[in-house]
mmCIF file of C-alpha atoms in Angstrom:
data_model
loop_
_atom_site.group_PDB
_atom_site.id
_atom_site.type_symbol
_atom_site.label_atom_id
_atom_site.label_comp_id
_atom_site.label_asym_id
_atom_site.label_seq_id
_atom_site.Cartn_x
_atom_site.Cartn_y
_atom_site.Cartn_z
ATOM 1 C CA UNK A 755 116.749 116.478 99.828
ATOM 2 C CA UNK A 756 114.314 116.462 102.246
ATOM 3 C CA UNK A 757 111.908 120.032 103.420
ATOM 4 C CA UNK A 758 109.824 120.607 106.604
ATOM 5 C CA UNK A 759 106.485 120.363 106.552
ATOM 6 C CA UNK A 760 105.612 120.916 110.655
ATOM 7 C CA UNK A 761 101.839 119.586 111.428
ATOM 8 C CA UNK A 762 101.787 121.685 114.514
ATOM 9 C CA UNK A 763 100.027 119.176 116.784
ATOM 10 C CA UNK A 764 101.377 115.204 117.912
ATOM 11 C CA UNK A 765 99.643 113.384 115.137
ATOM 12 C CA UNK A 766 101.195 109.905 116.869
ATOM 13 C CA UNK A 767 98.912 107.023 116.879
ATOM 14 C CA UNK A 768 96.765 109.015 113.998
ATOM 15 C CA UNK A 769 94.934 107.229 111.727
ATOM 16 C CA UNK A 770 95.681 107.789 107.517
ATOM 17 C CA UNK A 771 94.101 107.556 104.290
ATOM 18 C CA UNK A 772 94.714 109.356 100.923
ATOM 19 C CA UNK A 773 91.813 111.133 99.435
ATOM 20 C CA UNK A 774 90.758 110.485 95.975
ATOM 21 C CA UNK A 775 92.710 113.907 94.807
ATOM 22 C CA UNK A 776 95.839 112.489 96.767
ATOM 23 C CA UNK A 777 95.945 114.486 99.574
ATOM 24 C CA UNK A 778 96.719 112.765 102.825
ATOM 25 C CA UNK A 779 93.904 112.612 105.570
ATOM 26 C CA UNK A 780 95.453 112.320 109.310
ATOM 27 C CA UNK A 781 92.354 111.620 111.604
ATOM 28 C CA UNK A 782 93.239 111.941 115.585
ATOM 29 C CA UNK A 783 96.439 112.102 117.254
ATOM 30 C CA UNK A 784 98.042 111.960 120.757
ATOM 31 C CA UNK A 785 97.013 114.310 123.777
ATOM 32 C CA UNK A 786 98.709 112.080 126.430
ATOM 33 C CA UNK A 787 99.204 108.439 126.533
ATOM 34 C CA UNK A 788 95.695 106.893 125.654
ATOM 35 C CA UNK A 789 94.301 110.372 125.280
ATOM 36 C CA UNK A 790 92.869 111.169 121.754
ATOM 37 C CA UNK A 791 93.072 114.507 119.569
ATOM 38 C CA UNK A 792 89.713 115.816 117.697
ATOM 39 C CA UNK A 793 91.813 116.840 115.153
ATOM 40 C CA UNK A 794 91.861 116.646 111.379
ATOM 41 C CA UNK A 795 94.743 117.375 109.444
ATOM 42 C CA UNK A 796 95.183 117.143 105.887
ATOM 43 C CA UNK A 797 98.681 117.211 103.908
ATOM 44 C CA UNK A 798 98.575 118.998 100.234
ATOM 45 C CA UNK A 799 101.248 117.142 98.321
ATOM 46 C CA UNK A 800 101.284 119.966 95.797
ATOM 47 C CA UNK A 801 101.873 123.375 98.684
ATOM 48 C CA UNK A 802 103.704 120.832 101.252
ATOM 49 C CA UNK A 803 101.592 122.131 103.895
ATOM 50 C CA UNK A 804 98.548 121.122 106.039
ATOM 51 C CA UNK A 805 95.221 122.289 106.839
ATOM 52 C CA UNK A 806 93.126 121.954 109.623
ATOM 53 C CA UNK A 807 89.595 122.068 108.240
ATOM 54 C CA UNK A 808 87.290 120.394 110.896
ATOM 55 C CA UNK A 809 87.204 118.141 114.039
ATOM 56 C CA UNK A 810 85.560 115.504 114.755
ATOM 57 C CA UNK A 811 83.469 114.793 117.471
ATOM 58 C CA UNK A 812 85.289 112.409 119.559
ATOM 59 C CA UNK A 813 88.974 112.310 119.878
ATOM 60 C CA UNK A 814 90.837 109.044 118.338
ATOM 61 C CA UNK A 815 93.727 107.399 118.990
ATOM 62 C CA UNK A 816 94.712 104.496 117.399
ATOM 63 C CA UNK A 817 91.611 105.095 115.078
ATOM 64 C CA UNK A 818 91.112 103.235 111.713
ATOM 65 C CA UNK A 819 90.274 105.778 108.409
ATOM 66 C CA UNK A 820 89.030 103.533 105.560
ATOM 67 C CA UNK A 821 88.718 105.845 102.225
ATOM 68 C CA UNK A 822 85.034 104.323 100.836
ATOM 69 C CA UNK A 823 84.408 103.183 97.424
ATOM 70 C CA UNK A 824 82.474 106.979 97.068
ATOM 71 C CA UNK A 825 85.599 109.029 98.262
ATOM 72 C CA UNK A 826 84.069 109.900 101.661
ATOM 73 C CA UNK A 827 86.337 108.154 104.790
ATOM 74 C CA UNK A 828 84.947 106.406 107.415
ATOM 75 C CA UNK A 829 86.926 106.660 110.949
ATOM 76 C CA UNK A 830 86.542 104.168 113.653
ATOM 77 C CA UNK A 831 87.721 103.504 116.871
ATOM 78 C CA UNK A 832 90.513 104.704 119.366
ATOM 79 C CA UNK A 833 90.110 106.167 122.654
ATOM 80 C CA UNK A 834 89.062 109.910 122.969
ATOM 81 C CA UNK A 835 90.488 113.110 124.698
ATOM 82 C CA UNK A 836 89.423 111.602 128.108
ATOM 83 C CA UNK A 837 91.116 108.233 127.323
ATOM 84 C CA UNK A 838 87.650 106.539 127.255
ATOM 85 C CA UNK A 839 86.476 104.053 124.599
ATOM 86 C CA UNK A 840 84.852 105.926 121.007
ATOM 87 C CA UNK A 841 82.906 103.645 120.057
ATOM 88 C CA UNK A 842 80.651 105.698 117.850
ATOM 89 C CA UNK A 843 82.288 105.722 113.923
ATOM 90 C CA UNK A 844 82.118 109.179 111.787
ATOM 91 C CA UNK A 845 82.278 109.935 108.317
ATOM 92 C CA UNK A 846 84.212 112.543 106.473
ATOM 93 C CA UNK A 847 82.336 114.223 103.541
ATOM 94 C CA UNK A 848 82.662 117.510 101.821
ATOM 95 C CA UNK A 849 85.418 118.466 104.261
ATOM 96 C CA UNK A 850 83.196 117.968 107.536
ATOM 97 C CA UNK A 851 82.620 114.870 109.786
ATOM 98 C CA UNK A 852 79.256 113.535 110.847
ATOM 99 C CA UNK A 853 78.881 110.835 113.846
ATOM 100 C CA UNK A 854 77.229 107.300 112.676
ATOM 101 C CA UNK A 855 75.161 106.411 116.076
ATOM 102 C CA UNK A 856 73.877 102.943 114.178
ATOM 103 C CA UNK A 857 77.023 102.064 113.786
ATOM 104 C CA UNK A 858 78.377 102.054 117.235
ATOM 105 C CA UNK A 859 80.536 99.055 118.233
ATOM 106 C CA UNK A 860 83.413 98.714 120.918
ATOM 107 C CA UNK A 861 86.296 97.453 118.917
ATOM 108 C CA UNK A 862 90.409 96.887 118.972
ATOM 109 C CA UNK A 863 92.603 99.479 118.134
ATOM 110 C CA UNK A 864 93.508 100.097 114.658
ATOM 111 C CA UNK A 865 90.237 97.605 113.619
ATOM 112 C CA UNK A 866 92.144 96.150 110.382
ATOM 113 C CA UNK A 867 89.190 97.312 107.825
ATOM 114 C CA UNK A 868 89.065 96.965 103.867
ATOM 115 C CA UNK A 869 86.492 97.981 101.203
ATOM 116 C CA UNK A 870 84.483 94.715 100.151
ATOM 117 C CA UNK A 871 83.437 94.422 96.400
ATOM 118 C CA UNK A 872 79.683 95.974 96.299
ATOM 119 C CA UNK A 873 81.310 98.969 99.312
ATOM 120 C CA UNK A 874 80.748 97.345 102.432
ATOM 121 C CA UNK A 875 83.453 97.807 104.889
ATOM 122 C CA UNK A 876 84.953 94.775 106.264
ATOM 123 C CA UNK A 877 86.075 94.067 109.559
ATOM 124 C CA UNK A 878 88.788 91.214 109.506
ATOM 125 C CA UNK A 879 89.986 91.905 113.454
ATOM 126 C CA UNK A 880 92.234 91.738 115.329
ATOM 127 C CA UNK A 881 88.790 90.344 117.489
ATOM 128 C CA UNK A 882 87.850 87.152 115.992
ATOM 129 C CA UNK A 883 84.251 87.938 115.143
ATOM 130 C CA UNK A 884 84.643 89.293 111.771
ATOM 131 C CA UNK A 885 81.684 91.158 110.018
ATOM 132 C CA UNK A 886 80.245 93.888 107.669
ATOM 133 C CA UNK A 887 79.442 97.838 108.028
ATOM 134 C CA UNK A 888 77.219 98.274 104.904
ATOM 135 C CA UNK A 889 77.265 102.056 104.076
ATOM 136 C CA UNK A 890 73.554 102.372 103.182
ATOM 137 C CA UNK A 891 72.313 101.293 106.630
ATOM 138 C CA UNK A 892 75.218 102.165 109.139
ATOM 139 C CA UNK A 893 74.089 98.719 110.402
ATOM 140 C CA UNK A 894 76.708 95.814 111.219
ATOM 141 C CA UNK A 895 76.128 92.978 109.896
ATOM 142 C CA UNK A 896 78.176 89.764 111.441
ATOM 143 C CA UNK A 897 80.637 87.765 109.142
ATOM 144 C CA UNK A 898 82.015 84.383 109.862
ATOM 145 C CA UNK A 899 84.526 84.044 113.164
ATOM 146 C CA UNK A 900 88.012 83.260 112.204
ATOM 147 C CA UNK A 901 90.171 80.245 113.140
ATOM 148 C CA UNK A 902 92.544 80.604 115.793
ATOM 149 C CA UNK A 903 90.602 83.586 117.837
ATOM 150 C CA UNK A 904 91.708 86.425 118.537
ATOM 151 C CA UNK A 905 94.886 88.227 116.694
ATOM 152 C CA UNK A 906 96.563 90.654 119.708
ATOM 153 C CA UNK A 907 98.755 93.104 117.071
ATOM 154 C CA UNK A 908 98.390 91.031 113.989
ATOM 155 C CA UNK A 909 98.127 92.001 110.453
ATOM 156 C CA UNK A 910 95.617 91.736 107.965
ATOM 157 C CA UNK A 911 95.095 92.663 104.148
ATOM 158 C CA UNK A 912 93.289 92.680 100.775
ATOM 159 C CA UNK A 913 95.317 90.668 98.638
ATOM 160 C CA UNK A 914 92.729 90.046 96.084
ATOM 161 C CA UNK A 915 89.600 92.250 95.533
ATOM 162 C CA UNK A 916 87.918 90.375 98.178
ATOM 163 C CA UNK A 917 90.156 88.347 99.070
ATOM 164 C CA UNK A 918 91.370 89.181 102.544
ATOM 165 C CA UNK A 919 94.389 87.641 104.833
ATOM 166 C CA UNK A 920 94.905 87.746 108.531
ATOM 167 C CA UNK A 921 98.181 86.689 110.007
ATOM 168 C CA UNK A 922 100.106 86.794 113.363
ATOM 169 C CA UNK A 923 99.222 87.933 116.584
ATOM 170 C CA UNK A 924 98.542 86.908 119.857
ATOM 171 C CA UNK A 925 95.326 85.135 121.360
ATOM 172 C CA UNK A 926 95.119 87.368 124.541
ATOM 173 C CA UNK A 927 96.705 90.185 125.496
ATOM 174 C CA UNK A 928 100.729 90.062 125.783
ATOM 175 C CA UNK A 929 100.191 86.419 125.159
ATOM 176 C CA UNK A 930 102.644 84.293 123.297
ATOM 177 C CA UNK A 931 102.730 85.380 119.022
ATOM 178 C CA UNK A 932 101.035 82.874 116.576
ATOM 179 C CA UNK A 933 103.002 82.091 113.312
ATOM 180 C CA UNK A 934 99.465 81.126 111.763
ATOM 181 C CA UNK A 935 97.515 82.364 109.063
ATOM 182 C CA UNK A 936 94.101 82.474 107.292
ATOM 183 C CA UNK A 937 92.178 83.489 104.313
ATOM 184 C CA UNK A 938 88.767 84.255 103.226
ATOM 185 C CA UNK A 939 86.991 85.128 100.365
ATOM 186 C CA UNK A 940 84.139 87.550 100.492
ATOM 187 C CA UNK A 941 82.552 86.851 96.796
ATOM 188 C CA UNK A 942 81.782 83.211 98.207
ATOM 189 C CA UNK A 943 78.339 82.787 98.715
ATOM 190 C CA UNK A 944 78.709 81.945 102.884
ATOM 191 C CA UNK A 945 82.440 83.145 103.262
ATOM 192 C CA UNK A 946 84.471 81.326 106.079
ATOM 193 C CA UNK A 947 87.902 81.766 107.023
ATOM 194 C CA UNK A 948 90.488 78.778 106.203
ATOM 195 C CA UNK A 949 94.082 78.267 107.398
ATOM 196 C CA UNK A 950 96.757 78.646 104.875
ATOM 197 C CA UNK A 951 100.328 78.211 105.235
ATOM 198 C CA UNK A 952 101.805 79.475 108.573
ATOM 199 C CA UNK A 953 104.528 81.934 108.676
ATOM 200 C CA UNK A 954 108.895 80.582 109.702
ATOM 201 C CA UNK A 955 108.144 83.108 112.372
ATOM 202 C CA UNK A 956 105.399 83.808 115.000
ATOM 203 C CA UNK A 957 104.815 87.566 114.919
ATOM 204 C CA UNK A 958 103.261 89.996 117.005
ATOM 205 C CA UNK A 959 103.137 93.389 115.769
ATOM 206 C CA UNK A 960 103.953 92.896 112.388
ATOM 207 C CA UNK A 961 102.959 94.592 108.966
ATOM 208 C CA UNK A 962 101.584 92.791 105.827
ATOM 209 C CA UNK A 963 102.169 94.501 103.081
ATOM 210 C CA UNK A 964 100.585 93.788 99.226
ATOM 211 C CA UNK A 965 103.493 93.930 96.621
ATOM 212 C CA UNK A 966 103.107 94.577 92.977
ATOM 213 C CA UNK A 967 102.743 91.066 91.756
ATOM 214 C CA UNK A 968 100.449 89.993 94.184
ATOM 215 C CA UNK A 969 102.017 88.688 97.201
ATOM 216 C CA UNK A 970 101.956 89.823 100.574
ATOM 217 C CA UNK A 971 105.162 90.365 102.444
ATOM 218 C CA UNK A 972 105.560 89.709 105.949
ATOM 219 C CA UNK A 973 107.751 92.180 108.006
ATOM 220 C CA UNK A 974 108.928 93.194 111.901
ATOM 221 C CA UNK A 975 107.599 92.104 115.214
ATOM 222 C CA UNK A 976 108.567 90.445 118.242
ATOM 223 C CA UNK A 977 107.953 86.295 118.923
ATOM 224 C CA UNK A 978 108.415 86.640 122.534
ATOM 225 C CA UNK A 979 105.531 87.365 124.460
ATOM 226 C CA UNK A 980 104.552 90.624 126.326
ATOM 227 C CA UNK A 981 104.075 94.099 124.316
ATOM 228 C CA UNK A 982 106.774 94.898 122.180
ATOM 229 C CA UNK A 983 109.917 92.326 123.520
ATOM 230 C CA UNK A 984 112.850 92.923 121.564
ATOM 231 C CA UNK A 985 114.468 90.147 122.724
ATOM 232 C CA UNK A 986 112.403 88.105 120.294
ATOM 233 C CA UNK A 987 112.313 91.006 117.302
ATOM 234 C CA UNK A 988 112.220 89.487 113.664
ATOM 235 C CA UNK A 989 114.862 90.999 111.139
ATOM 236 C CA UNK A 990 113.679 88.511 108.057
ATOM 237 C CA UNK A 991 111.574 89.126 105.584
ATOM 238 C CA UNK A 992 109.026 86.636 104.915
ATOM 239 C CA UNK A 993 106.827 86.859 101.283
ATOM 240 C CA UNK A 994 103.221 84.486 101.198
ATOM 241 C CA UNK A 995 102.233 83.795 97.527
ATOM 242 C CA UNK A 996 98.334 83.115 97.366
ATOM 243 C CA UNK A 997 98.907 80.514 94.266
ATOM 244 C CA UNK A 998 100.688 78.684 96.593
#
């Protein structure tokens, strides 16, 4: 059976991570269409109820929250309660959130980050120039650019501890969904990204998800162009094996 557990504010387009002691982190939220929430909310698994402990400086929506080798989460991105580009990251840490002025970049929505071996964060896209956020500086450091350009709505994951995939998505905005896909690995001495097999489908707004034994499976989107077409929606399920 399923129980209630009201947030009491629109935590759509929220970013999430889980904390080291499992609780849920929910960074941001909707005010209005493109208009950010401050707000933090956490979710205790053990009560069934949230907090609201602090808020951040900026709101976010469509933020990333990337939980850091050290158990402190780094959010990024979004637009903020006036709608306006937050380009300034913060950093959660002992409950509070601190802005990261060094680290200020313009970037997508939902920037499709992962945790690098040695901490850095990586930024795989959806904009084509890929590159690090090292944790000690705050500085970014520039990666190699990927293949086909920019991924509109595509996917990306760690497969592999450094290992990373990037699949899907569209070149330009509402521009016509990509069935290609690429791969790069970050313990390489000068990492570059490399095609691997394409997907049956193009997709545009898709998810990647890792599975148990190490594949990544391929779900949703569209392959028409625009936003969200359903005309072209994907039903099947499509699995990538990195041994083949």
């Amino acid at each position: 059976a399923f129980s209630a557990a009201p947030v009491g504010e629109n935590i759509f387009c929220a970013g999430h991570a889980f904390l080291p002691d499992g609780r849920l982190l929910v960074a941001g939220g909707q005010l209005s269409e493109a208009h950010g929430l401050p707000s933090t909310n956490v979710f205790d698994y053990a009560t069934g109820t949230w907090i609201a402990p602090s808020t951040m400086a900026k709101g976010r929506w469509y933020p990333t929250t990337t939980e850091l080798a050290d158990g402190r989460v780094l959010v990024m991105a979004g637009t903020d309660e006036h709608g306006l580009e937050a380009p300034v990251p913060e950093i959660w840490s002992a409950g509070t959130w601190a802005p990261l002025p060094t680290a200020e970049r313009v970037l997508p929505y939902y920037p499709r980050n992962c945790v690098a071996p040695g901490g850095r964060v990586f930024y795989a896209g959806e904009s084509r120039q890929s590159g690090y956020l090292d944790p000690g500086t705050w500085a970014w450091i520039d990666a190699a650019p990927s293949l086909y350009g920019n991924r509109e709505y595509g996917s990306a994951v760690m497969y592999r501890p450094g290992k990373v995939l990037i699949v899907g998505g569209s070149d330009v905005p509402d521009g016509a969904p990509t069935a290609t896909a690429e791969t790069i690995d970050l313990a390489q001495s000068s990492p570059v990204w490399r095609f691997t097999g394409p997907m049956v489908f193009p997709r545009r707004q898709l998810n990647a998800t890792l599975l148990p034994d190490g594949r990544v499976a391929v779900t949703g989107g569209t392959s028409s162009p625009g936003f969200t077409d359903p005309a072209g929606a994907i039903h099947a399920v499509e699995a990538w094996d990195p041994a083949t």
